[in-house]
CSV table of C-alpha atoms and ligand atoms in Angstrom, one decimal:
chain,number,residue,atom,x,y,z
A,27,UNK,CA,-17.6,34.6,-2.3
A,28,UNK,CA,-18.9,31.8,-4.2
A,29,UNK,CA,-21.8,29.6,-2.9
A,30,UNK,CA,-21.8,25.4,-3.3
A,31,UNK,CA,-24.0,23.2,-2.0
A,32,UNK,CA,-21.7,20.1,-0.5
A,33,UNK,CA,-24.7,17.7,-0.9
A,34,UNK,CA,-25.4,14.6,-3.7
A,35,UNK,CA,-29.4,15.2,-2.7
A,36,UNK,CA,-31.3,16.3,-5.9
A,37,UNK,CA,-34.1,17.7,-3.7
A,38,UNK,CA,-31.3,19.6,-1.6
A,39,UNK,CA,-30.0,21.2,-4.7
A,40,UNK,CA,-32.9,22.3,-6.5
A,41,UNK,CA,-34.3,23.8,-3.3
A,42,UNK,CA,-31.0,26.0,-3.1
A,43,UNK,CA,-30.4,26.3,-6.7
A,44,UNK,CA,-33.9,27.9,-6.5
A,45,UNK,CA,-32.7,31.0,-4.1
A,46,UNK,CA,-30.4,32.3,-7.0
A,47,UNK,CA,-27.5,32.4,-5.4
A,48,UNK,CA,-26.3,28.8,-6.3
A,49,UNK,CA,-22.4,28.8,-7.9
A,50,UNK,CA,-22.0,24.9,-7.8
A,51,UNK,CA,-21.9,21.9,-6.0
A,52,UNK,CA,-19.4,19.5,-4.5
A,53,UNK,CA,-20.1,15.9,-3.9
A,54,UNK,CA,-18.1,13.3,-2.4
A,55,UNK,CA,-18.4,9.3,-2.4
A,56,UNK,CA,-20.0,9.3,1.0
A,57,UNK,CA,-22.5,11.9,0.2
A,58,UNK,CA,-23.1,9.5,-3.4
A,59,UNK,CA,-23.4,6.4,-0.8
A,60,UNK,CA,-25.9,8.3,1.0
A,61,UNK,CA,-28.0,8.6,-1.8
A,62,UNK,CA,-28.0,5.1,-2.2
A,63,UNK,CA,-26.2,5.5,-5.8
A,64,UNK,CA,-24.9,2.4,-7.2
A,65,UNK,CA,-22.3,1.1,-10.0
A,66,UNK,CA,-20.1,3.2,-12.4
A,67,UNK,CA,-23.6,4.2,-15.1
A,68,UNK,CA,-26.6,5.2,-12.4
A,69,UNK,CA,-23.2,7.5,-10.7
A,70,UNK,CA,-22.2,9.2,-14.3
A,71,UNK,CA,-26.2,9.5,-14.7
A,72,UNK,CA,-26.4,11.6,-11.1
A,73,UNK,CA,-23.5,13.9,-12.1
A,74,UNK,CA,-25.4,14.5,-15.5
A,75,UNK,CA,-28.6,15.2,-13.9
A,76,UNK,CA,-26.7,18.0,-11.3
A,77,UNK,CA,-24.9,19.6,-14.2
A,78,UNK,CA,-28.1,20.0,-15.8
A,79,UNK,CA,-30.0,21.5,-12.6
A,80,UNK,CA,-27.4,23.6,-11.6
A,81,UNK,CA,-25.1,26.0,-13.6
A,82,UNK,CA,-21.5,25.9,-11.9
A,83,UNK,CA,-18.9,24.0,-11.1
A,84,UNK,CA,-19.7,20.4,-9.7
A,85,UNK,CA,-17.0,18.8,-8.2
A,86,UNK,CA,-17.1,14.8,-8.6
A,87,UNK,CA,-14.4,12.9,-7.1
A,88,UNK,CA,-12.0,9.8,-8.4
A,89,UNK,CA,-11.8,6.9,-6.3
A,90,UNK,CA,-8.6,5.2,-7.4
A,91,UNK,CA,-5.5,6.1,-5.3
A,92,UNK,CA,-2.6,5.7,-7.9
A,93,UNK,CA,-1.7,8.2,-10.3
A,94,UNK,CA,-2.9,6.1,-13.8
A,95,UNK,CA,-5.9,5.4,-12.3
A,96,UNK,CA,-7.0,8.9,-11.1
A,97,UNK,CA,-6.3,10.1,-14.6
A,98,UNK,CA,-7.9,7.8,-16.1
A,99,UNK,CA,-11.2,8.1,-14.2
A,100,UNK,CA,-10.5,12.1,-13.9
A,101,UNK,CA,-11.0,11.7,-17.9
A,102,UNK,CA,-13.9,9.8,-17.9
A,103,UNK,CA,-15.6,11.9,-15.4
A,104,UNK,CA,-14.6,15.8,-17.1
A,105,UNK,CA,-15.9,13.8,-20.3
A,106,UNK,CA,-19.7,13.8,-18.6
A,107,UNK,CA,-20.1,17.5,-19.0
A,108,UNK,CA,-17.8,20.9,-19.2
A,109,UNK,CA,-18.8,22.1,-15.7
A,110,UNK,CA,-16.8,18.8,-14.0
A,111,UNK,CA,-14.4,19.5,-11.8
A,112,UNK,CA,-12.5,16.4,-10.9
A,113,UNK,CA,-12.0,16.2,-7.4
A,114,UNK,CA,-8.2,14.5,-6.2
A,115,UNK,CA,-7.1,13.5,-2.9
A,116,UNK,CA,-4.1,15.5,-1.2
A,117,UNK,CA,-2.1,12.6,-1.3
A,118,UNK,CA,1.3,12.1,-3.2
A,119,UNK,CA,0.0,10.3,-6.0
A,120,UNK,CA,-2.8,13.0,-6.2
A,121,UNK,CA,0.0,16.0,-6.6
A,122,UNK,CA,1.0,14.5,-9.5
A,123,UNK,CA,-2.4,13.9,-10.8
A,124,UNK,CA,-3.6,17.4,-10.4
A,125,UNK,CA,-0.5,18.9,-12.4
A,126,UNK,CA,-1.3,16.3,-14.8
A,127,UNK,CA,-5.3,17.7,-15.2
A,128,UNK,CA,-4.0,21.1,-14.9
A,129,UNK,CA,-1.7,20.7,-17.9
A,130,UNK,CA,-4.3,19.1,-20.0
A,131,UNK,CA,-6.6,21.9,-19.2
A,132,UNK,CA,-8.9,20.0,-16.7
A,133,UNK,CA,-10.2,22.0,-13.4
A,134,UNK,CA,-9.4,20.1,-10.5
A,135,UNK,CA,-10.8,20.4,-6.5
A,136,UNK,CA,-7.9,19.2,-4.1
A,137,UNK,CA,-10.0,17.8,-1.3
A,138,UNK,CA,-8.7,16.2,2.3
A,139,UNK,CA,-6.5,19.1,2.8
A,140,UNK,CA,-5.5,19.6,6.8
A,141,UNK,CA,-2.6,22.0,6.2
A,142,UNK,CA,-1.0,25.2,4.8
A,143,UNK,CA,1.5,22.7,3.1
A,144,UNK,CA,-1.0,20.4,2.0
A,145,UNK,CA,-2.8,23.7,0.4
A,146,UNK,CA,0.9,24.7,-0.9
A,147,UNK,CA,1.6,21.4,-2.7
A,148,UNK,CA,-2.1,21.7,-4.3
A,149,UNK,CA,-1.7,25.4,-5.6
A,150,UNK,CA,1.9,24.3,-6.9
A,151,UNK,CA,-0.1,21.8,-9.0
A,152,UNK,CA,-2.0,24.5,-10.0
A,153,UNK,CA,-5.4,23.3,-8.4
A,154,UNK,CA,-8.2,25.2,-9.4
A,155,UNK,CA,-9.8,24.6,-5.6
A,156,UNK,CA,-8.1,23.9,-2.4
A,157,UNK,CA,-10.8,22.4,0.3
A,158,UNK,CA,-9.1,22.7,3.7
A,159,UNK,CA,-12.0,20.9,5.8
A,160,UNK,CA,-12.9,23.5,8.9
A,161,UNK,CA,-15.7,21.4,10.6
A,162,UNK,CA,-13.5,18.3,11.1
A,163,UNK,CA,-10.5,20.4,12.3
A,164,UNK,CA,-12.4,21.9,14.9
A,165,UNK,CA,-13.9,18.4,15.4
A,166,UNK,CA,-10.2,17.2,16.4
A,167,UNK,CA,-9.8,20.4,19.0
A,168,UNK,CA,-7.8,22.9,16.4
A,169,UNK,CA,-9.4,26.0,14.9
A,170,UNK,CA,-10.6,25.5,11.4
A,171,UNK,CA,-10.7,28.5,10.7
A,172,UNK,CA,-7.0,29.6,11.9
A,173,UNK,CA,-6.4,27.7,8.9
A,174,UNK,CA,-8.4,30.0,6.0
A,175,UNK,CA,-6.7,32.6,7.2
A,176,UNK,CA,-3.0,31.4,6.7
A,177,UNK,CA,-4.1,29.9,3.1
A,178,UNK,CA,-5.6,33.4,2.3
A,179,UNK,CA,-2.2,34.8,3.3
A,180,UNK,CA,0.0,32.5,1.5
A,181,UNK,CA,-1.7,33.0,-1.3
A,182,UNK,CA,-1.8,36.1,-1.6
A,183,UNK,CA,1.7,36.8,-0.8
A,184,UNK,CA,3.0,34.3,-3.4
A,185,UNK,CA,0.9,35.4,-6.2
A,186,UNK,CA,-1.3,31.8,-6.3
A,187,UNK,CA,-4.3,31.7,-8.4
A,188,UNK,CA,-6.1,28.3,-6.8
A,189,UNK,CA,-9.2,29.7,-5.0
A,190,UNK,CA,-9.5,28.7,-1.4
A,191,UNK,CA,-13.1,26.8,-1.0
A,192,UNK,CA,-13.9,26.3,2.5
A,193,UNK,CA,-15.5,22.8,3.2
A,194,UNK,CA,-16.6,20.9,5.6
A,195,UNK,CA,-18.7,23.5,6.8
A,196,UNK,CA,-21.4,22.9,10.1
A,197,UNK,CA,-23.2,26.1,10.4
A,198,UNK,CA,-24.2,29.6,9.1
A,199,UNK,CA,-21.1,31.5,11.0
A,200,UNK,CA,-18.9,29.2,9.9
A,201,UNK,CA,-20.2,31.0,6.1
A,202,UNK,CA,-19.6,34.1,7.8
A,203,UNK,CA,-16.1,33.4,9.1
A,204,UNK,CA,-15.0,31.9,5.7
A,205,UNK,CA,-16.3,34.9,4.3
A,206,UNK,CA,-13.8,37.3,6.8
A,207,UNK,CA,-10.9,35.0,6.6
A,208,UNK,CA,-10.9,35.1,2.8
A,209,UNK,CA,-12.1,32.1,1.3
A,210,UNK,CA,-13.4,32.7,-2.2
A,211,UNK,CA,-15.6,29.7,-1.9
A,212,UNK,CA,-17.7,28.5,1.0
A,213,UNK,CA,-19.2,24.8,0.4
A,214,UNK,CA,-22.5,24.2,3.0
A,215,UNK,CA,-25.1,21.9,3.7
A,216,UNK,CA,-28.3,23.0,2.9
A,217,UNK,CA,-29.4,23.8,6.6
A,218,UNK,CA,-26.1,26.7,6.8
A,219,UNK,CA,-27.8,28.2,3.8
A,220,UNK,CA,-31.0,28.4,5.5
A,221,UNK,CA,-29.2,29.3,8.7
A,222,UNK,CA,-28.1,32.6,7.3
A,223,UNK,CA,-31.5,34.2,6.5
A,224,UNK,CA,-32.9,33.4,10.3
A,225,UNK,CA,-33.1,37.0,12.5
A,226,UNK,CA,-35.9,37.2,14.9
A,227,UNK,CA,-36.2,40.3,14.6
A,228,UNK,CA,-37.0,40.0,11.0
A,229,UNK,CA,-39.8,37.9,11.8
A,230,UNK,CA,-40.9,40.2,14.8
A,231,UNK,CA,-41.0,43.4,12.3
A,232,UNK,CA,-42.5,41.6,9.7
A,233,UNK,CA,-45.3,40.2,11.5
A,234,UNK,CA,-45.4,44.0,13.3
A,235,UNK,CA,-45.7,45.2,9.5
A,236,UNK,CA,-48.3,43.1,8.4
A,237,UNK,CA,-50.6,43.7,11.3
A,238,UNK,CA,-50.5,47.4,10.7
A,239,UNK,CA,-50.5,46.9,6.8
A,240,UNK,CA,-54.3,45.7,7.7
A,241,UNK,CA,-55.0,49.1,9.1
A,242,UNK,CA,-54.8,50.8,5.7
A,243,UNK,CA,-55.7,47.7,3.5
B,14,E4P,C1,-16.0,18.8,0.7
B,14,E4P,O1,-16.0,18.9,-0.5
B,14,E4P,C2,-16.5,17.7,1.4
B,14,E4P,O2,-17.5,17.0,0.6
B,14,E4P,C3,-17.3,18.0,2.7
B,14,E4P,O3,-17.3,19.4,2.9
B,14,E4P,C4,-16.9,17.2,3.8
B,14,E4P,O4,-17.7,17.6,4.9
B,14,E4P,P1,-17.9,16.8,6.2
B,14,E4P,O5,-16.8,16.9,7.2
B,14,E4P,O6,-19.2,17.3,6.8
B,14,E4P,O7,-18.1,15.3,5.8
């Protein structure tokens, strides 16, 4: 399973790019407004400046609603570096927009998606990444995770290449569970990361081994 950080903080992604195990990252406009990112230039610039930290795909996402104008932007943004991966909401006008970039060769991440027929219509389009949003599913009472699971099994039934990239993610065994149900791309916030490494007994035995490691040093 692929790693992304779902973050726009520079900081954020050099500290996980700097474990090793960084694959990509995905951004979206509220995580942009969060880094207090402002007008069309200084929002190109930040996209550059990820693609050049990290090595992977980096998912930046259009803004306009109708299908000329996703395309148009979807251009402009691939055009900043080859890692892009324009990022289209699963609404009608984004269908079409994401069998237009797959036609002309661009990747695409089909975000918003709530449903097995949302995450049909994207592979269809032939989506590179589906994001089916776990956290805010279970937010709303329903099992985000219920949801993976039927992807991975359409998918693999029906032969579809788009790769299922978890999002929306609120904690390490959320990673885990993505990881069972079959996504082949988990997106976290920094803190999941971290979340995965924490065992007390790890710390117990290592602070066991370096008290007896002074016996012989
Ligand atoms: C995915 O690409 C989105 O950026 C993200 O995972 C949304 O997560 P949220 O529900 O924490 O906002």
């Amino acid at each position: 399973m692929k790693f992304f950080i779902d973050t726009a903080n520079l900081s954020q992604i050099k500290e996980a790019n700097d474990l090793g195990i960084l694959d990509g990252v995905t951004t979206n406009p509220s995580l942009m407004a969060k880094e207090g990112i402002k007008g069309e230039s200084a929002v190109f610039q930040h996209y550059k400046t990820i693609c050049e930290l990290v090595n992977g795909d980096i998912s930046a996402e259009v803004l306009s609603t109708d299908f000329e104008g996703m395309v148009e932007e979807g251009k402009k943004l691939a055009a900043i570096h080859p890692n892009i991966v324009v990022k289209v909401p699963m609404i009608k006008e984004g269908v079409k927009a994401l069998k237009w970039f797959t036609d002309n060769g661009i990747k695409t991440n089909c975000t918003l998606v709530f449903s097995a027929g949302q995450a049909i219509l994207a592979a269809k389009a032939g989506a590179t990444y589906v994001s089916p949003f776990i956290g805010r599913i279970d937010d709303s009472g329903w099992d985000g995770m219920l949801l993976i699971k039927q992807i991975a099994n359409i998918y693999q039934l029906q032969g579809f290449k788009t790769q299922i990239l978890a999002a929306s993610i609120r904690n390490a065994n959320h990673i885990i569970a993505a990881a069972e149900a079959g996504a082949h791309v988990c997106t976290c916030p920094l803190d999941s990361i971290l979340g995965l490494l924490k065992h007390p007994l790890t710390d117990i035995g290592l602070a066991k081994f370096l008290e007896d490691a002074k016996k012989f040093a």
